[in-house]
Tab-separated table of C-alpha atoms in Angstrom:
chain	number	residue	atom	x	y	z
A	1	MET	CA	171.463	53.136	176.951
A	2	ASP	CA	171.588	51.343	179.244
A	3	VAL	CA	171.572	50.411	183.595
A	4	ARG	CA	172.257	47.293	185.604
A	5	PHE	CA	172.148	47.035	188.732
A	6	LYS	CA	174.788	45.273	191.896
A	7	ARG	CA	173.450	45.261	195.560
A	8	ASP	CA	176.028	45.284	197.999
A	9	GLY	CA	175.196	45.129	201.911
A	10	ILE	CA	171.878	47.773	201.904
A	11	ALA	CA	173.391	49.127	199.080
A	12	LEU	CA	171.457	49.850	194.991
A	13	ILE	CA	174.911	50.691	192.699
A	14	VAL	CA	173.930	51.442	189.185
A	15	THR	CA	175.647	51.477	186.983
A	16	ILE	CA	174.799	54.219	183.878
A	17	GLU	CA	175.404	53.364	180.592
A	18	GLY	CA	175.421	56.197	178.042
A	19	ASP	CA	174.023	59.393	176.771
A	20	ILE	CA	171.459	60.784	180.118
A	21	ASP	CA	169.541	63.277	178.646
A	22	HIS	CA	165.589	64.070	178.819
A	23	HIS	CA	165.518	61.528	176.054
A	24	THR	CA	167.206	58.219	178.140
A	25	SER	CA	166.413	59.954	181.911
A	26	LYS	CA	162.520	58.768	181.620
A	27	ILE	CA	164.339	55.039	181.377
A	28	LEU	CA	166.872	55.361	183.688
A	29	LYS	CA	164.204	56.913	186.896
A	30	GLU	CA	161.438	54.397	185.585
A	31	ARG	CA	164.754	51.408	186.179
A	32	ILE	CA	166.331	52.310	188.526
A	33	ASP	CA	163.262	53.401	190.992
A	34	SER	CA	161.345	49.879	190.266
A	35	LYS	CA	164.901	47.826	191.644
A	36	PHE	CA	165.016	50.219	194.379
A	37	ILE	CA	161.767	48.911	195.881
A	38	ILE	CA	162.208	45.373	195.498
A	39	GLU	CA	165.695	44.994	196.665
A	40	PRO	CA	166.194	44.547	200.942
A	41	VAL	CA	168.540	48.810	200.478
A	42	LYS	CA	168.462	51.267	201.750
A	43	ASP	CA	171.425	54.605	200.217
A	44	MET	CA	171.496	53.475	196.838
A	45	ILE	CA	175.623	54.052	194.883
A	46	LEU	CA	176.457	56.125	191.535
A	47	ASP	CA	178.652	54.504	189.475
A	48	LEU	CA	178.571	57.296	186.118
A	49	SER	CA	182.414	56.099	184.790
A	50	ARG	CA	180.172	54.403	181.633
A	51	VAL	CA	177.826	57.465	181.470
A	52	THR	CA	178.586	58.590	178.174
A	53	PHE	CA	177.185	62.020	177.426
A	54	MET	CA	174.988	64.355	180.586
A	55	ASP	CA	172.615	67.709	180.055
A	56	SER	CA	170.929	68.953	182.936
A	57	ALA	CA	168.461	66.239	182.883
A	58	GLY	CA	171.619	64.483	185.026
A	59	ILE	CA	171.380	67.378	187.605
A	60	GLY	CA	167.132	66.035	187.554
A	61	LEU	CA	168.116	62.685	187.604
A	62	ILE	CA	170.246	62.988	190.971
A	63	MET	CA	168.167	64.863	192.917
A	64	GLY	CA	165.143	63.412	191.536
A	65	ARG	CA	167.110	59.802	192.738
A	66	ARG	CA	167.757	61.136	196.673
A	67	GLN	CA	164.336	62.707	197.703
A	68	ARG	CA	163.723	58.899	196.894
A	69	VAL	CA	166.528	57.754	199.155
A	70	SER	CA	166.103	60.009	201.371
A	71	SER	CA	162.526	59.677	202.187
A	72	VAL	CA	163.769	55.951	203.388
A	73	GLY	CA	165.992	57.315	205.873
A	74	GLY	CA	168.614	56.052	202.657
A	75	LYS	CA	172.006	58.027	202.088
A	76	LEU	CA	172.361	58.151	198.031
A	77	SER	CA	176.801	58.946	196.985
A	78	ILE	CA	177.993	59.246	192.923
A	79	ILE	CA	180.814	57.700	192.155
A	80	ASN	CA	183.690	57.923	189.606
A	81	PRO	CA	182.590	60.722	187.161
A	82	LYS	CA	184.093	61.851	184.595
A	83	PRO	CA	185.398	65.838	184.374
A	84	GLU	CA	182.786	66.608	182.037
A	85	ILE	CA	180.486	65.644	184.418
A	86	ILE	CA	182.529	67.418	187.983
A	87	LYS	CA	182.309	70.208	186.039
A	88	MET	CA	178.262	69.978	184.971
A	89	LEU	CA	178.468	68.845	189.215
A	90	LYS	CA	179.932	71.917	190.392
A	91	MET	CA	177.715	73.874	188.622
A	92	SER	CA	174.472	73.102	189.881
A	93	ASN	CA	175.931	72.753	193.414
A	94	VAL	CA	175.060	69.028	193.705
A	95	ASP	CA	178.692	68.405	194.220
A	96	LYS	CA	178.359	69.786	197.830
A	97	LEU	CA	174.254	68.085	198.674
A	98	VAL	CA	175.528	64.715	197.340
A	99	ARG	CA	178.309	62.769	198.916
A	100	THR	CA	180.657	62.123	195.588
A	101	ASP	CA	184.427	60.869	194.997
A	102	VAL	CA	185.201	63.851	194.202
B	1	MET	CA	184.456	88.305	160.062
B	2	GLN	CA	183.986	86.203	157.394
B	3	PRO	CA	182.851	82.459	158.431
B	4	VAL	CA	184.882	79.671	157.438
B	5	ASN	CA	181.563	76.951	156.526
B	6	LYS	CA	178.620	77.043	157.895
B	7	MET	CA	176.165	74.719	157.409
B	8	LYS	CA	171.675	74.066	158.528
B	9	THR	CA	170.177	71.322	159.603
B	10	GLU	CA	166.550	70.739	160.744
B	11	PHE	CA	164.556	67.840	162.588
B	12	ILE	CA	161.895	67.092	164.254
B	13	SER	CA	161.135	67.710	167.411
B	14	LYS	CA	161.835	63.853	169.206
B	15	SER	CA	163.517	63.386	171.846
B	16	VAL	CA	165.788	61.363	169.958
B	17	ASN	CA	167.164	63.718	168.479
B	18	GLU	CA	168.853	66.210	170.927
B	19	GLY	CA	171.582	63.064	171.004
B	20	PHE	CA	171.629	63.911	167.047
B	21	ALA	CA	171.197	67.723	167.674
B	22	ARG	CA	174.343	67.616	169.729
B	23	VAL	CA	176.564	64.556	168.413
B	24	VAL	CA	175.963	67.055	164.803
B	25	ALA	CA	176.819	70.328	165.477
B	26	ALA	CA	180.138	68.526	167.519
B	27	SER	CA	181.006	67.183	164.216
B	28	PHE	CA	180.654	69.938	162.636
B	29	VAL	CA	182.866	72.548	165.048
B	30	ALA	CA	186.104	69.930	165.290
B	31	GLN	CA	187.020	70.283	161.967
B	32	ALA	CA	188.251	73.698	163.196
B	33	ASP	CA	190.134	70.870	166.718
B	34	PRO	CA	189.214	72.350	168.885
B	35	SER	CA	189.971	71.387	172.682
B	36	ILE	CA	187.652	68.031	173.947
B	37	ASP	CA	186.616	70.258	176.607
B	38	ILE	CA	185.821	72.771	174.001
B	39	LEU	CA	183.496	70.458	172.296
B	40	ALA	CA	181.700	68.428	175.277
B	41	ASP	CA	180.072	72.340	176.618
B	42	ILE	CA	179.428	73.299	173.555
B	43	ARG	CA	177.656	69.516	173.293
B	44	THR	CA	176.341	70.089	176.279
B	45	ALA	CA	174.654	73.896	174.817
B	46	VAL	CA	173.528	72.500	171.963
B	47	SER	CA	171.482	69.814	174.327
B	48	GLU	CA	169.831	71.464	176.744
B	49	ALA	CA	168.295	73.948	173.444
B	50	VAL	CA	167.281	71.640	171.741
B	51	THR	CA	165.763	70.415	174.836
B	52	ASN	CA	164.201	73.578	175.219
B	53	ALA	CA	162.859	73.823	172.478
B	54	ILE	CA	160.844	70.019	172.668
B	55	ILE	CA	159.629	70.325	176.434
B	56	HIS	CA	159.169	73.986	175.809
B	57	GLY	CA	158.218	75.486	172.969
B	58	TYR	CA	156.122	71.924	171.672
B	59	GLU	CA	155.563	71.044	174.369
B	60	GLU	CA	156.403	67.322	173.726
B	61	LYS	CA	154.366	67.676	170.424
B	62	ASP	CA	155.610	67.276	167.064
B	63	GLY	CA	157.458	70.563	165.615
B	64	ILE	CA	159.682	71.558	163.643
B	65	ILE	CA	163.785	72.687	165.225
B	66	THR	CA	166.470	74.226	163.272
B	67	MET	CA	169.913	74.805	163.832
B	68	GLU	CA	172.346	76.869	162.664
B	69	CYS	CA	176.017	76.702	162.440
B	70	ILE	CA	178.596	79.225	161.509
B	71	LEU	CA	182.947	78.274	161.867
B	72	TYR	CA	184.643	81.583	161.856
B	73	SER	CA	188.547	81.404	162.806
B	74	ASP	CA	188.465	81.930	165.968
B	75	HIS	CA	184.091	81.003	167.854
B	76	VAL	CA	181.564	78.919	166.245
B	77	SER	CA	177.549	81.068	165.884
B	78	ILE	CA	175.026	78.077	167.123
B	79	THR	CA	171.056	78.718	166.049
B	80	ILE	CA	168.638	76.890	167.268
B	81	GLU	CA	165.213	78.224	166.572
B	82	ASP	CA	161.859	76.447	167.423
B	83	PHE	CA	158.156	77.977	166.167
B	84	GLY	CA	156.067	76.984	168.731
B	85	LYS	CA	155.004	78.369	172.203
B	86	GLY	CA	157.590	80.952	172.499
B	87	ILE	CA	159.069	82.646	176.529
B	88	ASP	CA	156.509	85.140	177.851
B	89	ASP	CA	159.018	85.701	180.290
B	90	ILE	CA	162.346	85.224	178.357
B	91	GLU	CA	164.207	86.512	182.169
B	92	LYS	CA	161.796	84.320	184.384
B	93	ALA	CA	163.347	81.673	182.603
B	94	LYS	CA	166.501	81.946	182.691
B	95	ALA	CA	166.815	81.875	186.325
B	96	PRO	CA	168.460	79.332	187.943
B	97	LEU	CA	166.668	76.308	189.265
B	98	TYR	CA	163.659	77.812	187.477
B	99	THR	CA	161.485	74.697	185.176
B	100	SER	CA	157.461	75.673	184.535
B	101	ARG	CA	157.042	72.019	183.968
B	102	PRO	CA	158.112	70.802	187.855
B	103	GLU	CA	156.330	67.860	187.650
B	104	LEU	CA	158.557	66.711	184.902
B	105	GLU	CA	161.487	66.523	187.865
B	106	ARG	CA	163.676	67.945	186.318
B	107	SER	CA	166.728	70.699	187.459
B	108	GLY	CA	165.699	73.974	186.126
B	109	MET	CA	169.082	74.402	185.030
B	110	GLY	CA	168.994	74.966	181.351
B	111	PHE	CA	169.748	78.979	180.553
B	112	THR	CA	172.731	78.397	183.356
B	113	VAL	CA	174.194	75.893	181.901
B	114	MET	CA	173.794	77.225	178.713
B	115	GLU	CA	175.848	80.713	179.816
B	116	THR	CA	178.746	79.439	182.212
B	117	PHE	CA	179.405	76.370	179.773
B	118	MET	CA	179.028	79.949	176.636
B	119	ASP	CA	180.388	82.669	175.375
B	120	SER	CA	177.089	84.569	175.262
B	121	LEU	CA	173.933	83.599	175.001
B	122	GLU	CA	170.663	85.949	173.667
B	123	VAL	CA	167.138	84.802	173.896
B	124	GLU	CA	164.806	85.525	171.359
B	125	SER	CA	161.191	84.705	172.109
B	126	VAL	CA	158.002	86.030	170.521
B	127	PRO	CA	154.523	84.006	172.691
B	128	GLY	CA	152.535	81.908	170.245
B	129	LYS	CA	155.577	81.938	167.449
B	130	GLY	CA	158.818	80.869	169.068
B	131	THR	CA	161.663	81.125	170.661
B	132	LYS	CA	165.387	81.300	168.793
B	133	ILE	CA	168.987	80.769	171.400
B	134	HIS	CA	172.021	82.356	169.714
B	135	MET	CA	174.363	81.540	170.761
B	136	THR	CA	178.759	81.625	170.706
B	137	LYS	CA	181.090	79.425	171.788
B	138	GLN	CA	185.971	80.615	171.262
B	139	LEU	CA	186.777	77.831	170.092
B	140	GLU	CA	190.772	79.468	170.882
B	141	TYR	CA	191.096	80.219	175.674
B	142	ARG	CA	191.551	84.066	175.330
């Protein structure tokens, strides 16, 4: 599991690599939140192209980040989810709450 | 129906074993040559069941979790059991978005995911004794 960051204007692009589960999500959340605080950004883009597995812990991670980003008036979006991740996003209705490119 | 193959594994309730359990279950079922979608569903459901045992059954303290997989010609049966706290109200626990531990920023979707991704789900739980989750998945689309 790893996470990489890039800034594009007022958006923080977060690329998560590897599995998102209960085990990895705690450290992922900490790393994403601390980067979001120090960078001069308002929006967040979660790039899921390199995620190899995601269970409902990923839904918790996405909804928690959505809340944080909204609290500073920003928007969260999700890009490049794989088919099995799209299934999870649709099942939990996250695709209706967060902008996704699916 | 006669089982084609069977395995049982036991591990400690450490969160790193969520990944171990789903990889082991998927590897075992892979011998039946199911579709990638079916394997992905099984991996996800196993991950949810093991995570529930770790977070709720043992409240993130050490305990034993067992996983048994029985392969039949057309389906797989997976039983994940813990000997922890148990669930007082199974129907409440299964309700979408319900979580007994909101501080963990969990989605409350664990049982909903298991029900959606598998073909059957049964939960047996005795408060103070533990929880057994039994799931089946057809290996071919009917």
